[in-house]
């Protein structure tokens, strides 16, 4: 009996030693893997999935006359997603068109004066030529009659008549020259009016284009393909120009922004592979690679960045945003959502 008990005791000791050895091997294996992983990887759970979110704005003020989208509804780029009442803007276009027609009429009126002014200039020029000939003739007649009067061949009345004709011819010449100067001045005035009318037409055309542009803004168009976010927009609601109505979340492109500690990025480079674990889908294996680094820490983008020069400095490990592209994005779009928390594991060696 003692021999059997000794054998059983020896077998139990051997089993315990074996189990202890096996446990030690398993523990060493896991410790080795942990240490090896820590030496060759950098990990953070301060990461989220990101995508493009486009704000949908109203370019003009007005009352919403049509809006039927539901929260989180899918829309395509170019779809009309809301309509602002356009009566006011249609009237503005009509008013701008009428103003443009009036400006064009003013230009036609100014241009129609040029032929009349040109005709007056021609008549004045011709009159000057005639009056200059008449003055020269009257001058010669005075010289001749003066000699005849001194000889006693003509009477004083005849001589005075010659002098009067000479003076009249001179005054007629001065009058014709004055009419030519006036016609030249009228030409400059008419040309200035034409230039002013053309400038007015350009201004009215610009106003018409602006009115038509505002009219086109009454139809709010989807700037990209995606899903409508939470909306509180209703028909009949008044919106301001530049007011954000809701956001349009794109579902065509996703990426991960992981915030690594500043002590972790020494060996991280663009192109290194990354294992991504989404908290909401732990059974999905997602891979990616680093595509870029932020040139500033997250604290620098905060609304009130810390001021370390105030004398109350406390050193805090900073976080650097790292951009990670997701591989095989097309097959994962049904599960990826902006804002989901993820864990990023970067292989650095």
Short mmCIF file of N, CA and C in Angstrom, two decimals, residues 159-290:
data_model
loop_
_atom_site.label_atom_id
_atom_site.label_comp_id
_atom_site.label_asym_id
_atom_site.label_seq_id
_atom_site.Cartn_x
_atom_site.Cartn_y
_atom_site.Cartn_z
N UNK A 159 -20.96 156.35 -99.52
CA UNK A 159 -19.78 155.87 -98.80
C UNK A 159 -20.18 155.25 -97.45
N UNK A 160 -21.12 155.89 -96.73
CA UNK A 160 -21.59 155.37 -95.45
C UNK A 160 -22.30 154.03 -95.63
N UNK A 161 -23.03 153.90 -96.73
CA UNK A 161 -23.69 152.61 -97.03
C UNK A 161 -22.65 151.50 -97.19
N UNK A 162 -21.54 151.80 -97.82
CA UNK A 162 -20.47 150.80 -98.00
C UNK A 162 -19.87 150.41 -96.65
N UNK A 163 -19.65 151.45 -95.80
CA UNK A 163 -19.12 151.15 -94.47
C UNK A 163 -20.10 150.31 -93.65
N UNK A 164 -21.38 150.63 -93.73
CA UNK A 164 -22.39 149.86 -93.02
C UNK A 164 -22.45 148.41 -93.50
N UNK A 165 -22.34 148.21 -94.79
CA UNK A 165 -22.35 146.84 -95.34
C UNK A 165 -21.15 146.05 -94.84
N UNK A 166 -19.98 146.73 -94.70
CA UNK A 166 -18.78 146.06 -94.22
C UNK A 166 -18.95 145.64 -92.76
N UNK A 167 -19.47 146.54 -91.95
CA UNK A 167 -19.69 146.21 -90.54
C UNK A 167 -20.71 145.09 -90.38
N UNK A 168 -21.77 145.11 -91.19
CA UNK A 168 -22.79 144.05 -91.13
C UNK A 168 -22.18 142.70 -91.50
N UNK A 169 -21.34 142.67 -92.51
CA UNK A 169 -20.69 141.42 -92.94
C UNK A 169 -19.80 140.87 -91.83
N UNK A 170 -19.09 141.78 -91.13
CA UNK A 170 -18.25 141.35 -90.02
C UNK A 170 -19.07 140.73 -88.90
N UNK A 171 -20.19 141.37 -88.55
CA UNK A 171 -21.04 140.84 -87.50
C UNK A 171 -21.66 139.50 -87.89
N UNK A 172 -22.01 139.36 -89.18
CA UNK A 172 -22.56 138.08 -89.66
C UNK A 172 -21.50 136.97 -89.54
N UNK A 173 -20.23 137.30 -89.81
CA UNK A 173 -19.15 136.33 -89.69
C UNK A 173 -18.96 135.91 -88.24
N UNK A 174 -18.99 136.91 -87.34
CA UNK A 174 -18.86 136.59 -85.90
C UNK A 174 -20.00 135.69 -85.44
N UNK A 175 -21.22 135.97 -85.92
CA UNK A 175 -22.38 135.15 -85.54
C UNK A 175 -22.24 133.71 -86.05
N UNK A 176 -21.76 133.56 -87.28
CA UNK A 176 -21.59 132.20 -87.83
C UNK A 176 -20.53 131.43 -87.05
N UNK A 177 -19.44 132.12 -86.69
CA UNK A 177 -18.40 131.45 -85.90
C UNK A 177 -18.93 131.05 -84.52
N UNK A 178 -19.78 131.89 -83.93
CA UNK A 178 -20.38 131.56 -82.64
C UNK A 178 -21.27 130.33 -82.74
N UNK A 179 -22.05 130.26 -83.84
CA UNK A 179 -22.90 129.08 -84.03
C UNK A 179 -22.06 127.81 -84.18
N UNK A 180 -20.90 127.90 -84.86
CA UNK A 180 -20.02 126.74 -85.01
C UNK A 180 -19.45 126.31 -83.66
N UNK A 181 -19.04 127.28 -82.83
CA UNK A 181 -18.54 126.96 -81.49
C UNK A 181 -19.61 126.30 -80.64
N UNK A 182 -20.83 126.83 -80.74
CA UNK A 182 -21.95 126.26 -79.98
C UNK A 182 -22.23 124.83 -80.42
N UNK A 183 -22.19 124.60 -81.74
CA UNK A 183 -22.44 123.24 -82.25
C UNK A 183 -21.35 122.28 -81.78
N UNK A 184 -20.09 122.74 -81.73
CA UNK A 184 -18.99 121.90 -81.24
C UNK A 184 -19.20 121.56 -79.77
N UNK A 185 -19.64 122.57 -78.98
CA UNK A 185 -19.91 122.33 -77.56
C UNK A 185 -21.04 121.32 -77.39
N UNK A 186 -22.08 121.45 -78.20
CA UNK A 186 -23.20 120.52 -78.14
C UNK A 186 -22.74 119.10 -78.48
N UNK A 187 -21.78 118.98 -79.41
CA UNK A 187 -21.25 117.66 -79.75
C UNK A 187 -20.58 117.01 -78.54
N UNK A 188 -19.75 117.81 -77.81
CA UNK A 188 -19.10 117.28 -76.62
C UNK A 188 -20.11 116.89 -75.55
N UNK A 189 -21.16 117.73 -75.40
CA UNK A 189 -22.19 117.42 -74.41
C UNK A 189 -22.94 116.14 -74.77
N UNK A 190 -23.28 116.01 -76.07
CA UNK A 190 -24.00 114.81 -76.52
C UNK A 190 -23.15 113.56 -76.34
N UNK A 191 -21.83 113.67 -76.65
CA UNK A 191 -20.95 112.51 -76.47
C UNK A 191 -20.83 112.15 -75.00
N UNK A 192 -20.80 113.15 -74.10
CA UNK A 192 -20.76 112.87 -72.66
C UNK A 192 -22.04 112.18 -72.21
N UNK A 193 -23.19 112.63 -72.76
CA UNK A 193 -24.46 112.00 -72.42
C UNK A 193 -24.50 110.55 -72.91
N UNK A 194 -23.93 110.33 -74.10
CA UNK A 194 -23.88 108.96 -74.64
C UNK A 194 -23.02 108.07 -73.74
N UNK A 195 -21.84 108.59 -73.32
CA UNK A 195 -20.97 107.82 -72.43
C UNK A 195 -21.67 107.53 -71.11
N UNK A 196 -22.39 108.53 -70.58
CA UNK A 196 -23.12 108.34 -69.33
C UNK A 196 -24.22 107.30 -69.50
N UNK A 197 -24.92 107.36 -70.65
CA UNK A 197 -25.99 106.39 -70.90
C UNK A 197 -25.43 104.98 -71.03
N UNK A 198 -24.26 104.83 -71.65
CA UNK A 198 -23.64 103.50 -71.77
C UNK A 198 -23.23 102.96 -70.40
N UNK A 199 -22.66 103.86 -69.56
CA UNK A 199 -22.29 103.44 -68.21
C UNK A 199 -23.54 103.04 -67.41
N UNK A 200 -24.63 103.77 -67.61
CA UNK A 200 -25.88 103.45 -66.93
C UNK A 200 -26.41 102.09 -67.38
N UNK A 201 -26.27 101.80 -68.68
CA UNK A 201 -26.70 100.50 -69.21
C UNK A 201 -25.88 99.38 -68.56
N UNK A 202 -24.55 99.60 -68.45
CA UNK A 202 -23.70 98.57 -67.82
C UNK A 202 -24.13 98.33 -66.37
N UNK A 203 -24.46 99.42 -65.65
CA UNK A 203 -24.91 99.27 -64.27
C UNK A 203 -26.24 98.53 -64.19
N UNK A 204 -27.16 98.85 -65.11
CA UNK A 204 -28.47 98.19 -65.11
C UNK A 204 -28.33 96.72 -65.48
N UNK A 205 -27.40 96.41 -66.40
CA UNK A 205 -27.18 95.01 -66.76
C UNK A 205 -26.63 94.23 -65.56
N UNK A 206 -25.73 94.86 -64.81
CA UNK A 206 -25.19 94.21 -63.61
C UNK A 206 -26.29 93.99 -62.58
N UNK A 207 -27.16 95.01 -62.43
CA UNK A 207 -28.27 94.87 -61.48
C UNK A 207 -29.22 93.76 -61.92
N UNK A 208 -29.43 93.62 -63.23
CA UNK A 208 -30.30 92.56 -63.73
C UNK A 208 -29.67 91.19 -63.48
N UNK A 209 -28.37 91.07 -63.71
CA UNK A 209 -27.69 89.80 -63.43
C UNK A 209 -27.78 89.45 -61.95
N UNK A 210 -27.60 90.46 -61.08
CA UNK A 210 -27.70 90.23 -59.64
C UNK A 210 -29.11 89.78 -59.26
N UNK A 211 -30.13 90.41 -59.85
CA UNK A 211 -31.52 90.04 -59.55
C UNK A 211 -31.81 88.62 -60.02
N UNK A 212 -31.31 88.26 -61.20
CA UNK A 212 -31.50 86.89 -61.70
C UNK A 212 -30.77 85.88 -60.84
N UNK A 213 -29.58 86.28 -60.36
CA UNK A 213 -28.81 85.38 -59.50
C UNK A 213 -29.56 85.14 -58.19
N UNK A 214 -30.09 86.21 -57.61
CA UNK A 214 -30.87 86.06 -56.37
C UNK A 214 -32.11 85.19 -56.61
N UNK A 215 -32.72 85.34 -57.78
CA UNK A 215 -33.88 84.51 -58.11
C UNK A 215 -33.48 83.04 -58.18
N UNK A 216 -32.30 82.76 -58.74
CA UNK A 216 -31.85 81.36 -58.81
C UNK A 216 -31.56 80.79 -57.43
N UNK A 217 -31.21 81.67 -56.47
CA UNK A 217 -30.92 81.21 -55.12
C UNK A 217 -32.18 80.80 -54.36
N UNK A 218 -33.36 81.06 -54.92
CA UNK A 218 -34.58 80.63 -54.25
C UNK A 218 -34.72 79.11 -54.28
N UNK A 219 -33.98 78.47 -55.16
CA UNK A 219 -33.93 77.00 -55.19
C UNK A 219 -32.63 76.56 -54.52
N UNK A 220 -32.75 75.95 -53.35
CA UNK A 220 -31.58 75.50 -52.59
C UNK A 220 -31.19 74.11 -53.09
N UNK A 221 -29.98 74.02 -53.65
CA UNK A 221 -29.52 72.80 -54.31
C UNK A 221 -28.54 72.05 -53.41
N UNK A 222 -28.62 70.72 -53.42
CA UNK A 222 -27.69 69.89 -52.64
C UNK A 222 -26.28 70.06 -53.20
N UNK A 223 -25.31 70.50 -52.39
CA UNK A 223 -23.95 70.71 -52.89
C UNK A 223 -23.18 69.41 -53.13
N UNK A 224 -23.63 68.32 -52.55
CA UNK A 224 -22.95 67.04 -52.73
C UNK A 224 -23.92 65.91 -52.40
N UNK A 225 -23.51 64.70 -52.71
CA UNK A 225 -24.31 63.52 -52.39
C UNK A 225 -24.06 63.13 -50.93
N UNK A 226 -25.11 62.79 -50.23
CA UNK A 226 -24.96 62.39 -48.83
C UNK A 226 -26.30 62.28 -48.13
N UNK A 227 -26.25 62.27 -46.83
CA UNK A 227 -27.46 62.16 -46.02
C UNK A 227 -27.73 63.47 -45.29
N UNK A 228 -29.00 63.85 -45.30
CA UNK A 228 -29.40 65.04 -44.56
C UNK A 228 -29.28 64.75 -43.07
N UNK A 229 -28.75 65.71 -42.32
CA UNK A 229 -28.66 65.55 -40.88
C UNK A 229 -29.97 65.90 -40.20
N UNK A 230 -29.92 66.18 -38.94
CA UNK A 230 -31.11 66.56 -38.19
C UNK A 230 -31.58 67.93 -38.66
N UNK A 231 -32.86 68.03 -39.04
CA UNK A 231 -33.40 69.30 -39.55
C UNK A 231 -34.59 69.74 -38.71
N UNK A 232 -34.69 71.05 -38.55
CA UNK A 232 -35.87 71.65 -37.92
C UNK A 232 -36.56 72.60 -38.89
N UNK A 233 -36.27 72.43 -40.18
CA UNK A 233 -36.83 73.32 -41.20
C UNK A 233 -38.25 72.88 -41.54
N UNK A 234 -39.13 73.87 -41.68
CA UNK A 234 -40.53 73.60 -42.01
C UNK A 234 -41.03 74.60 -43.05
N UNK A 235 -42.04 74.20 -43.80
CA UNK A 235 -42.65 75.08 -44.78
C UNK A 235 -43.26 76.30 -44.07
N UNK A 236 -43.04 77.48 -44.65
CA UNK A 236 -43.54 78.72 -44.06
C UNK A 236 -42.56 79.37 -43.11
N UNK A 237 -41.46 78.70 -42.79
CA UNK A 237 -40.47 79.26 -41.87
C UNK A 237 -39.66 80.34 -42.59
N UNK A 238 -39.32 81.41 -41.87
CA UNK A 238 -38.51 82.49 -42.45
C UNK A 238 -37.04 82.22 -42.14
N UNK A 239 -36.21 82.34 -43.15
CA UNK A 239 -34.77 82.11 -42.99
C UNK A 239 -34.01 83.37 -43.41
N UNK A 240 -32.87 83.58 -42.80
CA UNK A 240 -32.02 84.72 -43.10
C UNK A 240 -30.98 84.33 -44.16
N UNK A 241 -30.47 85.33 -44.86
CA UNK A 241 -29.39 85.08 -45.80
C UNK A 241 -28.14 84.64 -45.07
N UNK A 242 -27.52 83.55 -45.49
CA UNK A 242 -26.34 83.01 -44.83
C UNK A 242 -26.65 82.08 -43.67
N UNK A 243 -27.92 81.87 -43.36
CA UNK A 243 -28.29 80.99 -42.25
C UNK A 243 -28.08 79.53 -42.62
N UNK A 244 -27.45 78.78 -41.71
CA UNK A 244 -27.28 77.34 -41.94
C UNK A 244 -28.59 76.63 -41.63
N UNK A 245 -29.09 75.89 -42.62
CA UNK A 245 -30.37 75.19 -42.47
C UNK A 245 -30.17 73.81 -41.83
N UNK A 246 -29.17 73.09 -42.31
CA UNK A 246 -28.82 71.78 -41.77
C UNK A 246 -27.50 71.36 -42.41
N UNK A 247 -27.01 70.20 -42.04
CA UNK A 247 -25.75 69.69 -42.61
C UNK A 247 -26.04 68.49 -43.49
N UNK A 248 -25.19 68.34 -44.49
CA UNK A 248 -25.28 67.22 -45.41
C UNK A 248 -24.02 66.37 -45.22
N UNK A 249 -24.20 65.16 -44.70
CA UNK A 249 -23.06 64.30 -44.37
C UNK A 249 -22.75 63.39 -45.55
N UNK A 250 -21.54 63.50 -46.05
CA UNK A 250 -21.13 62.69 -47.20
C UNK A 250 -20.86 61.25 -46.74
N UNK A 251 -21.32 60.29 -47.55
CA UNK A 251 -21.05 58.89 -47.25
C UNK A 251 -20.14 58.26 -48.30
N UNK A 252 -19.40 59.09 -49.01
CA UNK A 252 -18.52 58.60 -50.06
C UNK A 252 -17.07 58.47 -49.60
N UNK A 253 -16.69 59.17 -48.54
CA UNK A 253 -15.30 59.16 -48.10
C UNK A 253 -15.26 59.16 -46.58
N UNK A 254 -14.54 58.20 -46.02
CA UNK A 254 -14.32 58.14 -44.57
C UNK A 254 -12.83 57.99 -44.30
N UNK A 255 -12.41 58.50 -43.17
CA UNK A 255 -11.05 58.31 -42.72
C UNK A 255 -11.04 58.36 -41.19
N UNK A 256 -9.91 58.06 -40.60
CA UNK A 256 -9.77 58.05 -39.15
C UNK A 256 -8.79 59.14 -38.73
N UNK A 257 -9.16 59.88 -37.71
CA UNK A 257 -8.23 60.82 -37.08
C UNK A 257 -7.92 60.27 -35.69
N UNK A 258 -6.67 59.85 -35.52
CA UNK A 258 -6.22 59.28 -34.24
C UNK A 258 -5.29 60.27 -33.55
N UNK A 259 -5.55 60.53 -32.28
CA UNK A 259 -4.77 61.51 -31.52
C UNK A 259 -3.74 60.76 -30.66
N UNK A 260 -2.51 60.68 -31.19
CA UNK A 260 -1.45 59.98 -30.48
C UNK A 260 -0.71 60.95 -29.56
N UNK A 261 -0.17 60.41 -28.46
CA UNK A 261 0.65 61.22 -27.58
C UNK A 261 1.91 61.66 -28.31
N UNK A 262 2.43 62.79 -27.92
CA UNK A 262 3.64 63.32 -28.57
C UNK A 262 4.83 62.38 -28.38
N UNK A 263 4.78 61.55 -27.35
CA UNK A 263 5.87 60.59 -27.11
C UNK A 263 5.74 59.33 -27.97
N UNK A 264 4.66 59.22 -28.75
CA UNK A 264 4.45 58.01 -29.55
C UNK A 264 4.79 58.20 -31.01
N UNK A 265 4.99 59.42 -31.47
CA UNK A 265 5.07 59.67 -32.92
C UNK A 265 6.50 59.66 -33.46
N UNK A 266 7.49 59.39 -32.61
CA UNK A 266 8.89 59.47 -33.05
C UNK A 266 9.17 58.55 -34.25
N UNK A 267 8.65 57.33 -34.20
CA UNK A 267 8.95 56.36 -35.26
C UNK A 267 7.79 56.17 -36.24
N UNK A 268 6.78 56.99 -36.13
CA UNK A 268 5.63 56.85 -37.03
C UNK A 268 5.89 57.63 -38.32
N UNK A 269 5.53 57.01 -39.45
CA UNK A 269 5.76 57.60 -40.77
C UNK A 269 4.54 57.38 -41.66
N UNK A 270 4.45 58.22 -42.68
CA UNK A 270 3.38 58.07 -43.67
C UNK A 270 3.55 56.73 -44.40
N UNK A 271 2.46 56.00 -44.56
CA UNK A 271 2.49 54.72 -45.26
C UNK A 271 2.54 53.51 -44.35
N UNK A 272 2.79 53.70 -43.06
CA UNK A 272 2.84 52.56 -42.15
C UNK A 272 1.45 51.94 -41.98
N UNK A 273 1.36 50.59 -41.92
CA UNK A 273 0.06 49.91 -41.79
C UNK A 273 -0.55 50.12 -40.42
N UNK A 274 -1.87 50.15 -40.40
CA UNK A 274 -2.62 50.37 -39.17
C UNK A 274 -3.75 49.36 -39.07
N UNK A 275 -3.91 48.76 -37.91
CA UNK A 275 -5.08 47.93 -37.62
C UNK A 275 -6.10 48.79 -36.89
N UNK A 276 -7.33 48.76 -37.38
CA UNK A 276 -8.37 49.63 -36.84
C UNK A 276 -9.48 48.75 -36.26
N UNK A 277 -9.84 49.03 -35.02
CA UNK A 277 -10.92 48.29 -34.37
C UNK A 277 -12.02 49.29 -34.00
N UNK A 278 -13.20 49.10 -34.59
CA UNK A 278 -14.33 49.98 -34.32
C UNK A 278 -15.07 49.45 -33.10
N UNK A 279 -15.28 50.32 -32.12
CA UNK A 279 -15.92 49.87 -30.88
C UNK A 279 -17.30 49.29 -31.14
N UNK A 280 -18.02 49.86 -32.10
CA UNK A 280 -19.38 49.38 -32.37
C UNK A 280 -19.42 48.10 -33.17
N UNK A 281 -18.31 47.75 -33.84
CA UNK A 281 -18.25 46.53 -34.65
C UNK A 281 -16.95 45.79 -34.33
N UNK A 282 -16.84 45.22 -33.14
CA UNK A 282 -15.57 44.62 -32.72
C UNK A 282 -15.16 43.40 -33.54
N UNK A 283 -16.10 42.77 -34.24
CA UNK A 283 -15.78 41.56 -35.01
C UNK A 283 -15.31 41.86 -36.43
N UNK A 284 -15.33 43.12 -36.82
CA UNK A 284 -14.87 43.49 -38.16
C UNK A 284 -13.39 43.84 -38.11
N UNK A 285 -12.64 43.23 -39.02
CA UNK A 285 -11.22 43.52 -39.14
C UNK A 285 -11.04 44.60 -40.21
N UNK A 286 -10.49 45.74 -39.80
CA UNK A 286 -10.32 46.87 -40.71
C UNK A 286 -8.85 47.27 -40.71
N UNK A 287 -8.32 47.44 -41.90
CA UNK A 287 -6.92 47.84 -42.03
C UNK A 287 -6.85 49.20 -42.71
N UNK A 288 -5.72 49.84 -42.54
CA UNK A 288 -5.50 51.15 -43.17
C UNK A 288 -4.04 51.49 -43.14
N UNK A 289 -3.74 52.74 -43.46
CA UNK A 289 -2.35 53.19 -43.43
C UNK A 289 -2.33 54.68 -43.13
N UNK A 290 -1.23 55.12 -42.54
CA UNK A 290 -1.08 56.53 -42.20
C UNK A 290 -0.93 57.35 -43.49
#
